[in-house]
Amino acid sequence: MLTLALQLVLLLTAKIAQIDADAWSLSDTCPAGFAVTAEGTCELQTLYARYGSLRDSGVGGLKTGLPNLRTGFTAREIDLGRLLFFDPALSSDGSVSCASCHVPELGFSDGLAMSVGVSGKPLPRSAPSLWNTGFLRTLYWDGRASSLEEQMLGPLYAADEMGTTPERLLERLNGIPAYRKLFRDARPDQAERPIRLDEIYRAITAFEASLVSLNSRYDLYAHGIHEALTQPEIEGMNVFRSFVARCAECHTPPLFTNQQIAVIGTPEPEGMPRDVGAAGPTGDETQRGGFRVPSLRNIAKTAPYMHSGRYGTLREAVAFYTGGRGHAVPPGEDLKLHWHIWEPQLTDEEIDRVVDFLGALTDEQFMPQTPDAVPSGLPVGGRQPQPMENQP
């Protein structure tokens, strides 16, 4: 049940939306980095489209192609998804939005070891970055979703995340005249009918698939502008790609992920039980403690690191991998560690150089604009998550 205060807020915002509904419109311009096609959809423009070798496998050279991006969306669909992404009306109590846990300035993560939803309590895992998520074949830390639409059902309807229901979501958005107008404007057929769930999911998917980061200084280097990287960064890249460190075998350029599940044996935060990871949805005990290899794009923005936020700095996260195979696995825990996890015995200087190189993967040139207002009239982005006493 909605609280009386929330009911009053929604009544008030509905009146505001009723007055201003005709003032709302959607952009017909594709996001930065995209160009409109003859079919009227937005298509990514990138030099990586020229490269086709090792598209889905291998260590990945500097001129390696990308996996297919989720495409087929119009500029209006993307812009509608942007408004929905920042609107707390999608949560049960109007307090949090998608942007509450995926903050643009924090690499579309939230800066917490474990995210916080409508309940105000820590969730089991950290919020992964959304940059380049439209290229990914599997989603969630445990890889249990195979599409952006499937993935978003989790946070929308989980009681401790956004906590809404399909019925409540439809009632909420259909009750806001501005959204009824915007969804109508985004439909090719201009149909006069209620907003549907699949249209909500599609719009948010369209926005998330437009979050592309491929113009870092590393990318300039990969495309032939070698002065884009400093000498320490080049040294770090060479360590990263070496068969001693083997970082690139899992964090494969150009996405800097091979999109696989890996059991690496990171320690859980003190006092927390072992997270079974991919073994949960698959039932495969060999994947106990296994998690999807995350992209390292904009990694300098997304501390703390690992699925549980166990490491507060990028250097701590990198140093974990040189601690020796299984060094952090507690006694009695039988994890089938990924064969790439071994004992590279990197020096402190080599670790520092890898950290230098990872900083060169930062690129926010195509950062979307945070809206000044959202159609519900609620505060843009909703409540930002705050660390709690029981955060690791």
Short mmCIF file of C-alpha atoms in Angstrom, two decimals:
data_model
loop_
_atom_site.label_atom_id
_atom_site.label_comp_id
_atom_site.label_asym_id
_atom_site.label_seq_id
_atom_site.Cartn_x
_atom_site.Cartn_y
_atom_site.Cartn_z
CA MET A 1 0.00 0.00 0.00
CA LEU A 2 1.17 3.51 -0.77
CA THR A 3 1.66 5.83 2.14
CA LEU A 4 -0.66 8.80 2.45
CA ALA A 5 2.27 11.15 1.82
CA LEU A 6 3.16 9.34 -1.38
CA GLN A 7 -0.45 9.37 -2.56
CA LEU A 8 -0.54 13.13 -2.07
CA VAL A 9 2.74 13.55 -3.95
CA LEU A 10 1.46 11.48 -6.86
CA LEU A 11 -1.83 13.37 -6.97
CA LEU A 12 0.05 16.65 -7.02
CA THR A 13 2.50 15.55 -9.69
CA ALA A 14 -0.31 14.14 -11.81
CA LYS A 15 -1.99 17.56 -11.75
CA ILE A 16 1.29 19.20 -12.73
CA ALA A 17 1.75 16.69 -15.53
CA GLN A 18 -1.82 17.28 -16.70
CA ILE A 19 -1.18 20.99 -17.05
CA ASP A 20 2.20 20.57 -18.75
CA ALA A 21 1.59 17.43 -20.84
CA ASP A 22 1.61 19.27 -24.16
CA ALA A 23 4.93 20.91 -23.25
CA TRP A 24 6.73 17.57 -23.22
CA SER A 25 8.36 16.36 -26.43
CA LEU A 26 10.97 13.82 -27.52
CA SER A 27 14.17 14.48 -29.40
CA ASP A 28 14.39 13.48 -33.06
CA THR A 29 18.20 13.64 -32.92
CA CYS A 30 20.20 10.46 -32.35
CA PRO A 31 22.60 10.47 -29.36
CA ALA A 32 26.22 11.51 -29.86
CA GLY A 33 28.11 8.85 -31.75
CA PHE A 34 25.03 7.61 -33.59
CA ALA A 35 23.68 8.53 -37.02
CA VAL A 36 20.16 8.09 -38.35
CA THR A 37 19.65 5.34 -40.93
CA ALA A 38 17.35 5.26 -43.93
CA GLU A 39 14.93 3.29 -41.76
CA GLY A 40 14.88 6.09 -39.20
CA THR A 41 16.79 4.22 -36.49
CA CYS A 42 20.05 5.23 -34.80
CA GLU A 43 23.24 3.42 -35.82
CA LEU A 44 26.58 3.60 -33.97
CA GLN A 45 29.46 5.24 -35.84
CA THR A 46 32.84 3.87 -34.74
CA LEU A 47 36.20 3.09 -36.27
CA TYR A 48 35.92 -0.39 -34.74
CA ALA A 49 33.35 -1.17 -37.44
CA ARG A 50 36.28 -1.38 -39.85
CA TYR A 51 37.84 -4.29 -37.97
CA GLY A 52 36.49 -7.81 -38.12
CA SER A 53 39.16 -10.13 -36.72
CA LEU A 54 38.59 -12.05 -33.48
CA ARG A 55 35.15 -10.49 -33.13
CA ASP A 56 34.03 -12.83 -30.35
CA SER A 57 37.09 -14.70 -29.17
CA GLY A 58 40.83 -14.51 -28.65
CA VAL A 59 43.01 -12.09 -26.73
CA GLY A 60 42.15 -9.23 -29.06
CA GLY A 61 44.63 -7.04 -30.86
CA LEU A 62 44.52 -3.28 -31.06
CA LYS A 63 42.42 -3.39 -34.24
CA THR A 64 39.80 -5.94 -33.20
CA GLY A 65 36.14 -5.74 -34.08
CA LEU A 66 33.23 -5.40 -31.68
CA PRO A 67 30.38 -7.82 -30.99
CA ASN A 68 27.02 -6.78 -32.38
CA LEU A 69 25.37 -3.85 -30.60
CA ARG A 70 21.69 -4.01 -29.73
CA THR A 71 20.22 -1.61 -32.29
CA GLY A 72 17.02 -0.77 -34.15
CA PHE A 73 15.82 2.07 -31.93
CA THR A 74 14.66 5.51 -32.98
CA ALA A 75 15.89 8.74 -31.46
CA ARG A 76 12.50 9.21 -29.83
CA GLU A 77 12.57 5.76 -28.22
CA ILE A 78 16.04 6.46 -26.82
CA ASP A 79 14.99 9.84 -25.45
CA LEU A 80 11.86 8.35 -23.87
CA GLY A 81 14.03 5.71 -22.23
CA ARG A 82 16.27 8.45 -20.87
CA LEU A 83 13.32 10.11 -19.11
CA LEU A 84 12.14 6.78 -17.69
CA PHE A 85 15.68 5.94 -16.51
CA PHE A 86 15.82 9.08 -14.33
CA ASP A 87 12.19 8.98 -13.13
CA PRO A 88 11.57 7.60 -9.60
CA ALA A 89 7.93 7.03 -10.57
CA LEU A 90 9.09 3.59 -11.69
CA SER A 91 9.70 2.54 -8.07
CA SER A 92 7.02 1.47 -5.63
CA ASP A 93 7.23 4.51 -3.38
CA GLY A 94 8.57 7.07 -5.84
CA SER A 95 11.90 7.28 -4.04
CA VAL A 96 14.43 5.68 -6.39
CA SER A 97 15.02 5.48 -10.13
CA CYS A 98 17.31 3.41 -12.33
CA ALA A 99 19.75 6.31 -12.01
CA SER A 100 19.82 5.96 -8.21
CA CYS A 101 22.03 2.86 -8.54
CA HIS A 102 23.49 3.72 -11.94
CA VAL A 103 24.75 7.25 -11.47
CA PRO A 104 26.22 8.74 -14.67
CA GLU A 105 29.04 10.55 -12.87
CA LEU A 106 30.10 7.29 -11.19
CA GLY A 107 30.47 5.33 -14.41
CA PHE A 108 26.80 4.33 -14.17
CA SER A 109 27.49 2.50 -10.90
CA ASP A 110 26.74 3.97 -7.46
CA GLY A 111 29.97 4.12 -5.47
CA LEU A 112 28.75 1.62 -2.89
CA ALA A 113 30.10 -1.81 -2.05
CA MET A 114 26.53 -3.09 -2.11
CA SER A 115 23.70 -1.12 -3.63
CA VAL A 116 20.65 0.21 -1.76
CA GLY A 117 17.05 0.01 -2.95
CA VAL A 118 13.68 1.21 -1.68
CA SER A 119 14.16 -0.72 1.56
CA GLY A 120 17.23 1.34 2.46
CA LYS A 121 19.12 -1.88 3.20
CA PRO A 122 22.22 -3.12 1.36
CA LEU A 123 21.57 -5.49 -1.53
CA PRO A 124 23.65 -8.66 -2.00
CA ARG A 125 25.90 -7.22 -4.74
CA SER A 126 27.31 -4.00 -6.14
CA ALA A 127 25.74 -2.17 -9.08
CA PRO A 128 27.65 -2.93 -12.30
CA SER A 129 28.41 -0.19 -14.79
CA LEU A 130 26.03 0.24 -17.73
CA TRP A 131 28.59 1.55 -20.21
CA ASN A 132 28.58 -0.62 -23.37
CA THR A 133 25.92 -2.90 -21.91
CA GLY A 134 24.21 -3.06 -25.31
CA PHE A 135 27.09 -5.22 -26.57
CA LEU A 136 26.75 -7.83 -23.83
CA ARG A 137 25.27 -11.31 -24.36
CA THR A 138 24.68 -11.96 -20.66
CA LEU A 139 23.80 -9.62 -17.80
CA TYR A 140 23.81 -9.55 -13.99
CA TRP A 141 26.91 -10.52 -12.08
CA ASP A 142 25.83 -14.17 -12.29
CA GLY A 143 24.99 -13.96 -16.00
CA ARG A 144 21.39 -15.12 -15.59
CA ALA A 145 19.81 -12.70 -18.09
CA SER A 146 20.36 -12.79 -21.84
CA SER A 147 18.76 -9.47 -22.82
CA LEU A 148 18.39 -5.97 -21.43
CA GLU A 149 14.63 -6.44 -21.23
CA GLU A 150 15.04 -9.61 -19.19
CA GLN A 151 17.60 -7.97 -16.94
CA MET A 152 15.46 -4.96 -16.04
CA LEU A 153 12.67 -7.16 -14.65
CA GLY A 154 14.90 -7.90 -11.66
CA PRO A 155 15.43 -4.42 -10.23
CA LEU A 156 11.96 -3.19 -11.24
CA TYR A 157 10.07 -5.91 -9.41
CA ALA A 158 12.42 -7.04 -6.63
CA ALA A 159 10.92 -5.99 -3.29
CA ASP A 160 14.23 -4.66 -1.97
CA GLU A 161 15.27 -2.83 -5.16
CA MET A 162 12.63 -0.73 -6.95
CA GLY A 163 9.83 -2.79 -5.45
CA THR A 164 7.05 -2.14 -7.95
CA THR A 165 4.75 -4.60 -9.74
CA PRO A 166 3.71 -4.76 -13.41
CA GLU A 167 0.21 -3.64 -12.48
CA ARG A 168 1.42 -0.72 -10.38
CA LEU A 169 3.93 0.35 -13.03
CA LEU A 170 1.28 0.43 -15.75
CA GLU A 171 -1.20 2.25 -13.54
CA ARG A 172 1.45 4.80 -12.53
CA LEU A 173 2.67 5.66 -16.02
CA ASN A 174 -0.76 5.56 -17.65
CA GLY A 175 -1.91 7.95 -14.93
CA ILE A 176 0.60 10.59 -16.04
CA PRO A 177 -0.73 12.41 -19.13
CA ALA A 178 2.75 13.52 -20.20
CA TYR A 179 3.88 9.90 -20.43
CA ARG A 180 0.77 8.93 -22.38
CA LYS A 181 1.64 11.67 -24.86
CA LEU A 182 5.33 10.74 -25.04
CA PHE A 183 4.69 7.03 -25.57
CA ARG A 184 2.20 7.93 -28.29
CA ASP A 185 4.82 10.18 -29.91
CA ALA A 186 7.40 7.38 -29.80
CA ARG A 187 5.15 4.87 -31.57
CA PRO A 188 5.45 4.69 -35.34
CA ASP A 189 1.70 4.07 -35.64
CA GLN A 190 0.74 6.92 -33.30
CA ALA A 191 -1.81 4.58 -31.73
CA GLU A 192 -4.24 5.92 -29.14
CA ARG A 193 -4.07 3.20 -26.52
CA PRO A 194 -2.70 2.63 -23.01
CA ILE A 195 1.03 2.26 -22.41
CA ARG A 196 2.13 -1.40 -22.45
CA LEU A 197 4.85 -3.13 -20.44
CA ASP A 198 6.81 -4.17 -23.52
CA GLU A 199 6.94 -0.52 -24.61
CA ILE A 200 8.36 0.50 -21.23
CA TYR A 201 11.02 -2.20 -21.41
CA ARG A 202 11.88 -1.33 -25.00
CA ALA A 203 12.34 2.37 -24.26
CA ILE A 204 14.67 1.74 -21.31
CA THR A 205 16.57 -0.84 -23.38
CA ALA A 206 16.93 1.74 -26.17
CA PHE A 207 18.50 4.23 -23.77
CA GLU A 208 20.81 1.73 -22.10
CA ALA A 209 22.01 0.41 -25.47
CA SER A 210 22.98 3.97 -26.42
CA LEU A 211 25.47 4.21 -23.53
CA VAL A 212 28.59 3.63 -25.59
CA SER A 213 32.15 4.38 -24.47
CA LEU A 214 34.76 3.71 -27.15
CA ASN A 215 36.71 6.98 -27.40
CA SER A 216 39.23 6.78 -24.58
CA ARG A 217 42.89 7.61 -25.01
CA TYR A 218 43.47 3.87 -25.35
CA ASP A 219 41.13 3.85 -28.36
CA LEU A 220 43.05 6.70 -29.98
CA TYR A 221 46.20 4.64 -29.51
CA ALA A 222 44.52 1.53 -30.93
CA HIS A 223 43.48 3.50 -34.01
CA GLY A 224 47.05 4.63 -34.65
CA ILE A 225 47.58 7.79 -32.59
CA HIS A 226 50.36 6.37 -30.43
CA GLU A 227 51.13 9.64 -28.65
CA ALA A 228 47.69 9.37 -26.99
CA LEU A 229 49.19 7.17 -24.25
CA THR A 230 52.01 8.09 -21.90
CA GLN A 231 55.04 5.84 -21.60
CA PRO A 232 53.92 4.46 -18.20
CA GLU A 233 50.49 3.66 -19.71
CA ILE A 234 52.08 1.87 -22.66
CA GLU A 235 54.23 -0.13 -20.24
CA GLY A 236 51.09 -0.99 -18.29
CA MET A 237 49.28 -2.05 -21.46
CA ASN A 238 52.17 -4.36 -22.33
CA VAL A 239 51.98 -5.99 -18.89
CA PHE A 240 48.18 -6.22 -19.21
CA ARG A 241 48.44 -8.01 -22.57
CA SER A 242 51.41 -10.19 -21.63
CA PHE A 243 51.26 -13.96 -21.16
CA VAL A 244 52.61 -13.38 -17.66
CA ALA A 245 49.81 -11.22 -16.34
CA ARG A 246 47.20 -12.61 -18.81
CA CYS A 247 44.71 -9.84 -17.99
CA ALA A 248 43.61 -9.53 -21.63
CA GLU A 249 42.62 -13.19 -21.83
CA CYS A 250 39.53 -12.39 -19.77
CA HIS A 251 39.34 -8.61 -20.17
CA THR A 252 39.60 -8.82 -23.93
CA PRO A 253 39.78 -5.62 -26.00
CA PRO A 254 37.99 -3.71 -27.34
CA LEU A 255 35.17 -4.25 -24.79
CA PHE A 256 37.71 -5.42 -22.20
CA THR A 257 35.57 -8.44 -21.33
CA ASN A 258 35.31 -11.88 -22.90
CA GLN A 259 31.71 -12.04 -21.59
CA GLN A 260 32.37 -15.35 -19.81
CA ILE A 261 31.80 -16.54 -16.25
CA ALA A 262 35.02 -16.85 -14.27
CA VAL A 263 35.70 -18.24 -10.80
CA ILE A 264 38.55 -16.13 -9.46
CA GLY A 265 38.28 -16.66 -5.70
CA THR A 266 37.98 -13.10 -4.43
CA PRO A 267 37.29 -12.92 -0.70
CA GLU A 268 33.87 -11.91 0.52
CA PRO A 269 33.57 -8.89 2.83
CA GLU A 270 34.26 -9.75 6.45
CA GLY A 271 31.34 -11.55 8.04
CA MET A 272 29.55 -12.20 4.73
CA PRO A 273 28.86 -15.76 3.51
CA ARG A 274 30.21 -17.05 0.21
CA ASP A 275 28.21 -15.73 -2.73
CA VAL A 276 27.61 -18.78 -4.93
CA GLY A 277 27.48 -16.60 -8.05
CA ALA A 278 26.58 -18.34 -11.30
CA ALA A 279 25.99 -21.66 -9.49
CA GLY A 280 22.75 -20.14 -8.21
CA PRO A 281 20.86 -19.80 -11.50
CA THR A 282 22.63 -22.69 -13.27
CA GLY A 283 22.82 -25.27 -10.48
CA ASP A 284 26.32 -26.08 -11.74
CA GLU A 285 28.60 -26.43 -8.71
CA THR A 286 31.68 -25.92 -10.88
CA GLN A 287 30.48 -22.31 -11.23
CA ARG A 288 30.27 -21.76 -7.49
CA GLY A 289 31.76 -18.35 -6.82
CA GLY A 290 31.75 -17.59 -10.56
CA PHE A 291 30.81 -14.17 -11.90
CA ARG A 292 30.57 -12.50 -15.28
CA VAL A 293 33.85 -10.90 -16.31
CA PRO A 294 33.05 -7.17 -16.19
CA SER A 295 34.19 -4.66 -18.77
CA LEU A 296 37.04 -2.44 -17.63
CA ARG A 297 35.77 0.57 -19.57
CA ASN A 298 35.61 3.61 -17.24
CA ILE A 299 36.84 1.34 -14.44
CA ALA A 300 38.57 4.26 -12.71
CA LYS A 301 35.09 5.73 -12.08
CA THR A 302 33.41 2.67 -10.56
CA ALA A 303 35.09 1.97 -7.20
CA PRO A 304 34.68 -0.11 -5.09
CA TYR A 305 35.48 -3.25 -7.07
CA MET A 306 34.37 -6.88 -7.48
CA HIS A 307 30.81 -8.19 -7.16
CA SER A 308 30.78 -7.34 -3.45
CA GLY A 309 32.78 -4.12 -3.57
CA ARG A 310 35.49 -5.92 -1.62
CA TYR A 311 38.32 -3.66 -2.82
CA GLY A 312 38.16 0.08 -2.39
CA THR A 313 40.86 1.04 -4.87
CA LEU A 314 41.82 -0.05 -8.34
CA ARG A 315 45.31 -0.89 -7.18
CA GLU A 316 43.96 -3.27 -4.51
CA ALA A 317 41.84 -5.00 -7.14
CA VAL A 318 44.79 -5.41 -9.52
CA ALA A 319 47.06 -6.61 -6.70
CA PHE A 320 44.60 -9.39 -5.85
CA TYR A 321 45.53 -11.19 -9.07
CA THR A 322 49.21 -11.41 -8.19
CA GLY A 323 48.63 -12.86 -4.71
CA GLY A 324 48.88 -16.47 -5.86
CA ARG A 325 46.29 -18.96 -7.06
CA GLY A 326 43.55 -19.42 -4.47
CA HIS A 327 45.30 -17.32 -1.84
CA ALA A 328 42.03 -15.70 -0.72
CA VAL A 329 39.88 -18.85 -0.71
CA PRO A 330 39.06 -19.81 2.89
CA PRO A 331 39.86 -23.31 4.21
CA GLY A 332 37.16 -25.85 3.41
CA GLU A 333 35.88 -23.96 0.37
CA ASP A 334 36.33 -25.95 -2.86
CA LEU A 335 36.21 -23.48 -5.75
CA LYS A 336 37.04 -24.50 -9.30
CA LEU A 337 39.27 -21.54 -10.03
CA HIS A 338 39.59 -20.32 -13.60
CA TRP A 339 42.81 -21.57 -15.15
CA HIS A 340 43.91 -18.02 -15.97
CA ILE A 341 44.16 -17.31 -12.24
CA TRP A 342 47.68 -18.34 -11.36
CA GLU A 343 50.81 -16.70 -9.88
CA PRO A 344 52.14 -13.96 -12.17
CA GLN A 345 54.23 -12.48 -9.34
CA LEU A 346 54.01 -8.94 -10.68
CA THR A 347 56.24 -6.38 -9.05
CA ASP A 348 54.84 -3.31 -7.33
CA GLU A 349 56.00 -1.24 -10.29
CA GLU A 350 54.22 -3.52 -12.78
CA ILE A 351 51.01 -3.29 -10.72
CA ASP A 352 51.30 0.50 -10.73
CA ARG A 353 51.78 0.53 -14.50
CA VAL A 354 48.68 -1.64 -15.04
CA VAL A 355 46.69 0.81 -12.92
CA ASP A 356 48.06 3.65 -15.05
CA PHE A 357 46.88 1.86 -18.18
CA LEU A 358 43.41 1.20 -16.78
CA GLY A 359 43.03 4.92 -16.20
CA ALA A 360 43.48 5.41 -19.95
CA LEU A 361 40.21 3.49 -20.52
CA THR A 362 38.15 6.39 -19.17
CA ASP A 363 35.87 7.97 -21.77
CA GLU A 364 32.65 9.88 -21.10
CA GLN A 365 32.40 11.83 -24.35
CA PHE A 366 28.97 10.38 -25.11
CA MET A 367 27.58 10.96 -21.62
CA PRO A 368 23.82 11.48 -21.95
CA GLN A 369 22.27 14.63 -20.57
CA THR A 370 20.54 14.27 -17.24
CA PRO A 371 17.05 15.75 -17.69
CA ASP A 372 16.15 18.90 -15.78
CA ALA A 373 12.75 17.39 -14.97
CA VAL A 374 10.85 14.16 -15.51
CA PRO A 375 7.19 13.73 -16.51
CA SER A 376 6.09 12.51 -13.08
CA GLY A 377 7.20 15.77 -11.47
CA LEU A 378 9.18 13.81 -8.88
CA PRO A 379 12.82 14.74 -8.15
CA VAL A 380 15.06 13.73 -11.06
CA GLY A 381 16.94 10.55 -10.21
CA GLY A 382 15.19 10.10 -6.89
CA ARG A 383 17.06 9.35 -3.71
CA GLN A 384 20.75 8.72 -4.20
CA PRO A 385 21.94 5.67 -2.25
CA GLN A 386 23.94 6.39 0.88
CA PRO A 387 26.41 4.19 2.73
CA MET A 388 24.98 2.54 5.83
CA GLU A 389 26.61 1.23 8.98
CA ASN A 390 26.31 -2.36 7.76
CA GLN A 391 27.84 -1.63 4.36
CA PRO A 392 31.09 -3.58 4.00
#
